Coordinates of C-alpha atoms in Angstrom, one line a residue:
Chain A
M1 CA -45.6 118.1 -57.0
Q2 CA -48.3 119.2 -54.3
L3 CA -47.2 121.9 -51.5
F4 CA -47.6 122.2 -48.3
T5 CA -47.8 125.0 -45.5
C6 CA -44.5 125.9 -43.0
P7 CA -46.5 127.4 -40.6
F8 CA -43.8 130.2 -41.0
C9 CA -43.0 130.5 -44.9
G10 CA -46.4 129.6 -46.3
P11 CA -46.6 127.1 -49.2
R12 CA -43.6 125.2 -49.9
P13 CA -43.3 122.8 -52.3
E14 CA -43.0 118.8 -51.1
T15 CA -39.3 118.6 -51.2
E16 CA -39.1 120.8 -48.5
F17 CA -39.7 119.2 -45.9
H18 CA -38.9 116.0 -44.0
F19 CA -41.6 113.7 -42.2
G20 CA -40.9 113.4 -38.4
G21 CA -43.3 110.7 -37.3
D22 CA -47.1 110.3 -35.3
A23 CA -47.7 113.7 -33.3
G24 CA -48.0 113.2 -29.1
N25 CA -44.9 111.0 -29.9
A26 CA -42.6 112.3 -26.7
R27 CA -40.0 111.1 -25.9
P28 CA -39.8 109.3 -22.5
G29 CA -37.1 109.7 -19.5
A30 CA -34.4 108.5 -18.8
E31 CA -36.0 105.7 -16.4
A32 CA -37.9 104.6 -18.9
S33 CA -39.0 100.5 -18.8
A34 CA -37.4 98.7 -22.3
T35 CA -40.6 98.6 -23.1
D36 CA -41.6 102.6 -23.0
W37 CA -38.3 103.2 -25.1
T38 CA -39.3 100.7 -28.0
D39 CA -42.6 101.5 -28.1
Y40 CA -41.2 105.4 -28.8
L41 CA -38.3 104.8 -30.8
F42 CA -40.0 101.9 -33.5
F43 CA -43.2 101.5 -33.6
R44 CA -45.7 103.9 -35.2
H45 CA -49.8 104.0 -35.5
N46 CA -48.7 104.1 -39.3
R47 CA -52.4 105.5 -39.9
K48 CA -54.8 105.3 -43.6
G49 CA -56.2 108.8 -43.5
V50 CA -56.2 111.2 -40.9
A51 CA -53.1 111.0 -39.2
R52 CA -51.5 114.0 -37.2
E53 CA -47.9 114.2 -37.7
I54 CA -45.1 116.3 -36.6
W55 CA -43.2 117.4 -40.0
M56 CA -39.9 119.7 -39.8
H57 CA -39.6 122.4 -43.1
L58 CA -35.9 121.4 -44.1
S59 CA -35.4 125.7 -45.4
C60 CA -36.4 127.2 -42.1
R61 CA -35.5 123.8 -39.6
E62 CA -38.5 124.6 -37.7
A63 CA -41.0 121.2 -37.0
F64 CA -44.5 121.8 -36.9
L65 CA -47.3 119.9 -36.9
M66 CA -49.7 118.5 -39.8
E67 CA -52.9 117.3 -40.1
R68 CA -53.2 115.8 -43.6
D69 CA -54.9 112.6 -45.5
T70 CA -52.5 109.4 -45.9
V71 CA -54.6 108.0 -48.5
T72 CA -55.7 111.1 -50.7
H73 CA -52.8 113.4 -49.6
A74 CA -55.1 116.6 -48.8
V75 CA -53.5 118.5 -45.8
T76 CA -56.2 119.7 -43.5
A77 CA -54.3 122.0 -41.1
T78 CA -50.5 123.0 -40.0
H79 CA -49.6 124.5 -36.6
A80 CA -47.0 125.5 -35.0
L81 CA -45.6 123.2 -32.3
G82 CA -47.1 124.2 -28.4
S83 CA -46.8 121.7 -26.0
E84 CA -47.5 118.4 -27.8
A85 CA -45.0 117.1 -29.9
Chain B
M1 CA -60.6 68.1 -68.7
T2 CA -57.0 69.3 -68.7
R3 CA -55.0 70.2 -65.7
H4 CA -51.8 70.1 -66.2
Y5 CA -49.7 71.8 -68.2
S6 CA -47.5 71.1 -70.7
A7 CA -46.1 71.4 -74.7
L8 CA -48.5 68.3 -75.2
S9 CA -51.3 69.0 -73.0
V10 CA -51.5 72.6 -75.1
L11 CA -51.3 70.1 -78.3
K12 CA -54.0 68.7 -77.6
E13 CA -56.3 71.6 -76.0
G14 CA -55.4 73.0 -79.5
M15 CA -56.7 70.4 -81.2
R16 CA -59.7 70.7 -79.3
G17 CA -60.8 74.3 -80.1
Q18 CA -59.3 75.1 -76.3
K19 CA -62.7 73.7 -74.6
G20 CA -60.9 71.5 -72.1
W21 CA -59.1 73.2 -69.8
A22 CA -59.8 73.3 -66.3
Q23 CA -60.2 75.9 -64.1
A24 CA -57.4 77.8 -62.7
W25 CA -58.6 77.9 -59.3
R26 CA -62.7 77.1 -57.7
S27 CA -64.3 80.5 -55.9
P28 CA -65.8 78.1 -53.2
Q29 CA -68.1 80.0 -50.4
P30 CA -66.1 80.3 -47.1
A31 CA -66.7 77.5 -44.4
K32 CA -67.0 78.8 -41.0
R33 CA -64.1 77.4 -39.9
Y34 CA -60.9 76.5 -40.5
A35 CA -57.3 75.0 -39.3
V36 CA -55.9 78.1 -40.7
V37 CA -56.8 81.8 -41.9
I38 CA -54.5 84.1 -44.1
I39 CA -55.3 87.2 -44.8
G40 CA -53.8 88.8 -48.2
G41 CA -53.9 86.7 -51.3
G42 CA -50.6 88.5 -52.5
G43 CA -47.6 86.4 -53.1
Q44 CA -46.4 85.9 -49.2
G45 CA -50.0 84.8 -47.9
L46 CA -50.7 82.0 -51.1
A47 CA -46.9 80.7 -50.8
T48 CA -48.0 80.6 -47.3
A49 CA -51.5 78.8 -48.3
Y50 CA -49.1 76.6 -50.4
Y51 CA -46.0 75.0 -48.5
L52 CA -49.2 74.6 -45.8
A53 CA -50.3 72.1 -47.5
K54 CA -47.5 70.4 -49.8
T55 CA -45.1 70.7 -46.8
H56 CA -46.6 70.1 -43.1
G57 CA -50.2 68.3 -44.9
V58 CA -52.5 70.8 -42.9
K59 CA -56.3 70.1 -44.4
R60 CA -58.8 73.5 -44.3
I61 CA -56.7 76.8 -44.4
V62 CA -58.7 79.8 -46.3
V63 CA -57.0 82.8 -48.0
I64 CA -59.0 85.8 -47.9
E65 CA -58.6 88.6 -49.8
R66 CA -59.9 91.9 -49.8
G67 CA -59.3 92.9 -53.6
W68 CA -57.5 90.2 -56.6
L69 CA -54.8 88.3 -56.5
G70 CA -52.4 89.5 -56.1
G71 CA -53.2 92.9 -56.7
G72 CA -51.2 94.5 -54.1
N73 CA -47.5 94.6 -54.6
T74 CA -47.2 91.6 -55.5
G75 CA -48.4 93.0 -59.5
R76 CA -46.9 96.1 -58.5
N77 CA -43.2 95.2 -58.6
T78 CA -40.6 95.5 -61.0
T79 CA -40.3 91.6 -60.5
A80 CA -35.8 91.4 -59.3
I81 CA -35.2 88.9 -57.5
R82 CA -31.2 88.7 -56.0
S83 CA -29.2 87.3 -52.7
N84 CA -26.6 90.6 -52.5
Y85 CA -27.3 91.1 -49.0
Y86 CA -24.4 92.1 -46.4
Y87 CA -25.5 89.8 -42.8
P88 CA -25.5 86.1 -42.9
E89 CA -29.5 86.1 -41.4
S90 CA -30.4 87.8 -44.6
T91 CA -28.5 85.9 -46.9
E92 CA -30.8 82.6 -45.6
L93 CA -33.6 83.7 -46.3
Y94 CA -33.3 85.3 -49.5
D95 CA -30.9 82.9 -51.0
L96 CA -33.5 80.5 -50.3
S97 CA -36.3 82.4 -51.5
L98 CA -33.8 82.7 -54.7
R99 CA -32.9 78.8 -54.3
L100 CA -36.7 77.8 -54.1
Y101 CA -37.4 80.5 -57.4
E102 CA -35.3 78.3 -59.4
T103 CA -37.0 75.5 -59.5
L104 CA -40.9 77.3 -58.6
G105 CA -42.0 76.8 -61.9
R106 CA -41.5 72.9 -62.5
D107 CA -42.3 73.1 -58.4
L108 CA -46.1 74.3 -59.2
N109 CA -46.3 73.2 -63.1
Y110 CA -46.7 77.2 -64.0
N111 CA -44.5 79.5 -66.4
I112 CA -42.8 82.3 -64.4
M113 CA -40.5 82.9 -66.7
L114 CA -38.1 83.0 -64.7
S115 CA -34.4 84.8 -66.7
Q116 CA -31.9 84.4 -64.5
R117 CA -29.7 87.5 -66.6
G118 CA -28.0 88.6 -63.5
M119 CA -27.9 91.9 -61.4
M120 CA -25.6 94.4 -62.1
Q121 CA -25.0 97.2 -59.3
I122 CA -23.1 100.0 -60.5
V123 CA -19.6 102.1 -58.8
S124 CA -19.2 105.5 -59.2
S125 CA -15.9 106.5 -57.1
P126 CA -12.6 104.8 -55.1
G127 CA -14.5 104.3 -51.9
E128 CA -17.7 103.0 -52.6
M129 CA -15.4 100.3 -55.5
E130 CA -13.5 99.1 -51.4
M131 CA -17.2 98.5 -50.0
A132 CA -18.3 96.8 -52.9
A133 CA -15.4 94.4 -52.7
R134 CA -16.6 94.1 -48.9
Q135 CA -20.0 93.6 -50.1
V136 CA -18.8 90.8 -52.6
N137 CA -16.0 89.2 -49.6
A138 CA -19.4 89.7 -47.6
M139 CA -21.5 87.6 -50.3
Q140 CA -18.8 84.8 -50.9
L141 CA -18.8 84.1 -47.2
N142 CA -22.3 83.7 -46.7
G143 CA -22.3 81.7 -49.6
V144 CA -23.4 83.0 -52.5
Q145 CA -21.5 84.0 -56.1
A146 CA -20.8 87.9 -56.6
E147 CA -18.0 88.4 -58.2
L148 CA -17.4 92.3 -58.3
L149 CA -16.2 94.5 -62.2
D150 CA -14.1 96.2 -63.2
R151 CA -15.0 99.4 -65.0
A152 CA -14.0 97.7 -69.1
E153 CA -16.2 94.2 -67.9
V154 CA -19.4 96.6 -67.3
Q155 CA -18.2 98.4 -70.5
R156 CA -18.6 95.0 -72.7
R157 CA -21.0 93.7 -70.8
V158 CA -22.9 97.2 -71.2
P159 CA -21.9 99.0 -74.5
I160 CA -25.5 101.6 -74.1
Y161 CA -24.2 102.3 -70.2
N162 CA -23.3 106.6 -70.1
Y163 CA -18.9 106.2 -69.8
A164 CA -18.8 109.7 -71.4
P165 CA -16.1 111.1 -69.4
D166 CA -17.7 113.9 -67.8
A167 CA -20.5 111.4 -66.6
R168 CA -22.6 112.9 -63.0
Y169 CA -21.1 109.5 -62.0
P170 CA -18.4 108.1 -62.9
V171 CA -18.8 103.8 -63.7
Y172 CA -15.6 102.8 -61.8
G173 CA -17.3 98.7 -61.8
A174 CA -20.3 96.8 -60.6
I175 CA -21.0 94.0 -58.1
F176 CA -22.3 91.1 -60.2
Q177 CA -24.9 88.5 -59.2
A178 CA -25.5 86.0 -62.1
R179 CA -27.7 84.2 -60.5
A180 CA -30.2 87.1 -60.1
G181 CA -32.3 87.7 -62.3
I182 CA -36.3 88.5 -63.2
A183 CA -39.7 86.8 -62.8
R184 CA -43.0 87.2 -64.5
H185 CA -44.5 88.4 -60.7
D186 CA -48.4 87.6 -62.1
A187 CA -47.4 84.3 -62.9
V188 CA -46.1 83.6 -59.3
A189 CA -49.2 85.0 -57.6
W190 CA -51.1 82.5 -60.2
G191 CA -49.1 79.1 -59.9
Y192 CA -49.2 79.4 -56.5
A193 CA -52.6 80.2 -56.1
R194 CA -53.4 77.3 -58.6
A195 CA -50.9 74.6 -56.9
A196 CA -52.4 75.1 -54.1
D197 CA -56.1 75.3 -55.0
A198 CA -55.5 71.9 -56.5
L199 CA -54.3 70.4 -52.1
G200 CA -57.4 71.6 -51.2
V201 CA -56.7 75.3 -50.3
D202 CA -60.0 77.4 -50.2
I203 CA -59.1 81.0 -51.2
I204 CA -62.0 83.9 -50.9
Q205 CA -61.5 87.2 -53.0
Q206 CA -63.0 90.5 -53.0
C207 CA -63.7 89.3 -49.1
E208 CA -62.5 92.2 -46.7
V209 CA -61.5 91.0 -43.1
Q210 CA -63.2 94.3 -41.1
G211 CA -61.4 93.0 -37.3
F212 CA -60.9 89.8 -35.1
V213 CA -62.5 87.6 -33.3
V214 CA -60.5 87.6 -29.3
E215 CA -62.0 85.5 -27.2
G216 CA -59.8 84.9 -24.0
G217 CA -57.3 87.3 -24.8
R218 CA -56.4 85.2 -28.3
C219 CA -57.2 85.5 -32.1
V220 CA -59.8 83.0 -32.8
G221 CA -60.8 84.4 -36.0
V222 CA -61.3 87.0 -38.1
Q223 CA -64.9 89.3 -39.8
T224 CA -65.6 89.7 -42.5
S225 CA -67.4 90.6 -45.1
R226 CA -68.7 87.7 -45.6
G227 CA -69.2 86.4 -42.1
E228 CA -67.2 85.4 -39.1
I229 CA -64.7 82.2 -40.0
R230 CA -63.4 80.7 -36.9
A231 CA -59.7 79.2 -36.9
D232 CA -56.7 78.1 -35.1
R233 CA -54.3 80.3 -36.2
V234 CA -54.9 83.5 -38.3
G235 CA -51.5 84.9 -40.2
M236 CA -51.3 87.7 -41.6
A237 CA -49.4 88.9 -45.1
V238 CA -50.7 92.2 -46.0
A239 CA -47.6 94.6 -46.5
G240 CA -48.6 98.0 -47.2
S241 CA -52.0 97.1 -44.2
S242 CA -49.7 95.6 -41.9
G243 CA -50.3 99.2 -40.2
V244 CA -54.2 98.6 -40.7
M245 CA -54.7 95.4 -39.3
A246 CA -52.3 95.8 -36.4
E247 CA -54.9 98.8 -35.3
K248 CA -57.8 96.5 -35.3
A249 CA -55.9 93.6 -33.7
G250 CA -55.5 96.4 -30.7
F251 CA -51.3 96.7 -31.0
R252 CA -48.7 98.6 -33.0
L253 CA -45.9 97.5 -35.3
P254 CA -42.5 99.1 -36.3
I255 CA -43.9 100.5 -39.9
T256 CA -44.2 103.2 -41.8
S257 CA -46.3 102.8 -44.4
Y258 CA -45.2 104.3 -48.4
T259 CA -45.8 104.2 -52.5
L260 CA -43.5 103.3 -54.0
Q261 CA -43.2 104.0 -57.7
A262 CA -42.7 102.4 -60.9
C263 CA -43.3 103.0 -64.0
V264 CA -42.4 100.7 -67.7
S265 CA -41.4 102.5 -71.3
E266 CA -43.1 101.6 -74.1
P267 CA -41.9 98.2 -75.6
V268 CA -38.6 98.5 -78.0
K269 CA -36.3 95.9 -79.4
P270 CA -33.9 93.9 -77.1
I271 CA -31.9 96.5 -76.1
F272 CA -30.5 95.1 -72.4
D273 CA -30.2 91.6 -71.0
T274 CA -29.7 92.4 -67.5
V275 CA -30.8 94.3 -63.9
L276 CA -29.0 97.6 -63.4
V277 CA -29.0 99.7 -60.5
S278 CA -26.9 102.6 -59.6
P279 CA -27.0 104.1 -56.0
M280 CA -25.9 106.8 -56.7
T281 CA -28.9 108.2 -59.6
G282 CA -31.3 106.1 -57.1
A283 CA -32.5 104.0 -60.4
Y284 CA -32.5 100.3 -61.7
V285 CA -33.9 99.2 -64.9
S286 CA -34.8 95.7 -66.9
Q287 CA -35.8 95.3 -69.6
S288 CA -38.9 92.9 -69.8
D289 CA -39.9 89.7 -71.7
K290 CA -42.2 92.2 -73.6
G291 CA -39.2 94.8 -75.0
E292 CA -40.7 97.1 -72.0
M293 CA -38.0 99.4 -69.9
V294 CA -38.9 98.5 -66.5
I295 CA -37.6 101.6 -64.4
G296 CA -38.2 101.8 -60.4
G297 CA -36.5 103.9 -57.8
G298 CA -36.5 104.2 -53.8
L299 CA -40.1 105.6 -51.9
D300 CA -41.5 108.1 -52.1
R301 CA -40.5 110.4 -49.1
V302 CA -43.7 111.7 -48.1
P303 CA -45.7 108.9 -46.2
S304 CA -49.2 107.7 -48.1
Y305 CA -51.8 104.3 -48.4
G306 CA -52.1 106.2 -51.9
Q307 CA -50.8 103.6 -54.1
R308 CA -50.1 106.2 -57.3
G309 CA -47.1 108.1 -56.4
N310 CA -46.2 112.2 -56.2
L311 CA -44.0 113.9 -59.2
P312 CA -40.6 114.9 -57.6
Q313 CA -39.9 111.2 -56.8
L314 CA -40.6 110.4 -60.3
E315 CA -39.1 113.0 -61.7
T316 CA -35.6 111.6 -59.8
V317 CA -36.1 108.5 -60.9
L318 CA -36.4 109.6 -64.4
S319 CA -33.4 111.9 -64.4
G320 CA -31.1 108.8 -62.8
V321 CA -32.3 106.6 -66.1
L322 CA -31.1 109.4 -68.2
E323 CA -27.9 110.4 -66.3
M324 CA -27.8 106.3 -66.4
F325 CA -28.6 105.0 -69.9
P326 CA -28.7 108.5 -72.4
I327 CA -29.7 106.9 -75.1
F328 CA -33.3 106.1 -73.1
R329 CA -34.1 110.0 -74.0
Q330 CA -36.2 109.1 -77.1
L331 CA -38.4 106.6 -75.0
R332 CA -41.4 106.8 -74.1
L333 CA -42.9 106.5 -71.1
L334 CA -46.1 104.0 -71.3
R335 CA -47.2 103.4 -67.4
Q336 CA -46.8 104.7 -63.8
W337 CA -48.4 103.1 -60.3
G338 CA -47.7 102.7 -57.0
G339 CA -47.7 100.5 -54.4
T340 CA -47.5 100.9 -50.6
V341 CA -44.8 99.3 -49.1
D342 CA -44.7 98.6 -45.7
V343 CA -41.3 99.7 -44.5
T344 CA -39.0 98.8 -40.8
P345 CA -36.3 100.9 -39.1
D346 CA -34.0 98.1 -40.3
S347 CA -35.0 97.1 -43.6
S348 CA -35.3 94.2 -43.0
P349 CA -38.9 91.6 -42.5
I350 CA -40.8 91.0 -39.2
F351 CA -42.3 86.8 -38.7
G352 CA -44.0 85.7 -35.7
E353 CA -46.2 85.6 -33.4
S354 CA -47.6 89.4 -32.9
P355 CA -48.5 90.9 -29.2
L356 CA -52.3 89.4 -29.9
P357 CA -51.6 85.2 -28.9
G358 CA -53.3 83.1 -32.2
L359 CA -52.5 86.3 -35.3
Y360 CA -49.0 86.0 -36.2
I361 CA -47.1 88.0 -38.8
N362 CA -45.6 88.4 -42.3
G363 CA -44.8 91.0 -43.2
G364 CA -42.9 94.1 -43.2
W365 CA -40.8 93.2 -46.3
G366 CA -40.3 96.9 -47.6
T367 CA -39.5 97.4 -51.0
G368 CA -38.0 93.8 -51.1
G369 CA -40.8 91.6 -50.6
F370 CA -41.7 89.8 -54.6
K371 CA -37.8 88.4 -54.5
A372 CA -38.9 86.7 -50.8
I373 CA -42.2 85.2 -51.9
P374 CA -40.7 81.3 -52.0
A375 CA -38.8 81.8 -48.8
G376 CA -42.0 84.0 -46.4
G377 CA -44.0 81.5 -48.1
T378 CA -42.1 78.6 -46.6
L379 CA -41.1 80.2 -43.6
F380 CA -44.3 81.8 -42.4
A381 CA -45.8 78.1 -43.1
H382 CA -43.6 76.8 -41.2
I383 CA -44.4 78.8 -38.0
L384 CA -48.0 78.9 -38.1
A385 CA -48.0 75.0 -38.6
S386 CA -45.8 74.7 -35.4
G387 CA -46.9 78.0 -33.9
G388 CA -42.2 78.7 -32.9
H389 CA -40.5 79.8 -35.1
H390 CA -37.9 77.7 -38.3
P391 CA -34.1 78.8 -37.9
I392 CA -34.0 81.3 -40.4
S393 CA -37.1 82.8 -39.3
A394 CA -35.9 83.8 -35.9
P395 CA -34.3 86.6 -36.7
F396 CA -36.7 88.4 -37.6
D397 CA -39.1 88.2 -34.9
L398 CA -40.7 91.1 -33.7
N399 CA -39.0 91.2 -30.5
R400 CA -35.7 92.2 -31.9
F401 CA -36.8 96.0 -31.7
R402 CA -37.5 95.3 -27.8
T403 CA -33.9 93.4 -27.8
G404 CA -32.7 96.1 -30.2
H405 CA -30.9 93.1 -32.9
L406 CA -32.3 95.1 -35.3
L407 CA -30.7 93.4 -38.7
D408 CA -30.0 96.7 -40.9
E409 CA -30.3 95.9 -44.2
A410 CA -30.5 99.8 -45.8
A411 CA -27.1 99.0 -47.5
G412 CA -27.9 95.8 -48.6
A413 CA -31.7 97.0 -50.7
G414 CA -29.4 98.9 -53.2
I415 CA -31.3 101.9 -52.9
A416 CA -30.8 104.0 -50.5
H417 CA -34.7 104.7 -49.1

């Protein structure tokens, strides 16, 4: 069982967390083109190696930013979200 | 040298001390230029090469593999083959695959050990039973034979399942596809490799694609660890590495790579003669010809390229298996492993030309690529030979994510991933 560190609750088991997609995938405005909209909805960086992702801690319902390696699973940092969600 | 495999050749070679068997495939030096480059020497890539040469008569084809043949998901799956899907588009694709599998051993002159022992999907509530009837009706309307079994029939066919009154998920019945089954996964890769090689396809292992050669906005080849290789068309069939290849080519895909785990028990005497899945426990089991229980389940919940798997999901799957088969409590686990699967939002694959012209995709198979190898190869060969879609592959174009014509087969996958 891997522990992820929720910025609000501290280290908790990985099963309490839900993957929320790439960090920086901002929701487009109402005037967005179909391409921008489907980019936002479906298309992913899916990076091998270091990735910046949004995760939710299901216990406290807070979303946060996690930097981790998608090959080694090492987590380098977790942050509360600022303006970068 | 003996090339053809038959009982007679086994007898002849046995009498000559097994000295005369020809190599199954060559390991040539890559040429500078080909008609078609296929990235990925798994089942999909090798089948594509075979059908390109066999059906379309294309000369000068190369398959480039970073590791070894069938070392990715082709060699890591649980070998189930089935076509119990819901939508007509999916049925066209997966039943084509099952039909091709039925004659593949003869077509390739290679024993893929296909065993059509049927697949049973357990139903655990009255509400689910109604949905199961809908699924069976849909399959029959799509021309695929399916049966809805009641509890007594399930009990007759699989007496070792948990029918206790206090079972967590009681058995109300099951969806049964008799033509489904299992095959030897390595043999599928090796059979296609051998047959493709015999038709002149170059298979290059231990060769990594490091980038794409782009001229005038068009992909005209690949840069590899063994030099530049040019081609009229480039196809990629790299499963979990689709995102990595897409990044090198400068575009993104609607794909997230996850680990899918599987495991096998120690081998025991034959006790279980079908493939059985319970969507409620999230686990499925078959017994291999060697006697091992082959066990699979849902995806790990953490996106990963790790090819090994996390413990929580393994615990979920094994708990499910023991709930389904209390008798398996005595079994010891022999091996566990993981593969990197490329999951799309609608659980359907992606075929067609990529955003980089000249580069074509066969991917997004997620958890179900093995069963689709013969069809995937047939359709991708058509695409690479003609530059356009086959009628069966057209609904699976990448463009469906732009137009909204998704083929949401999440329910058809058997396990909620």
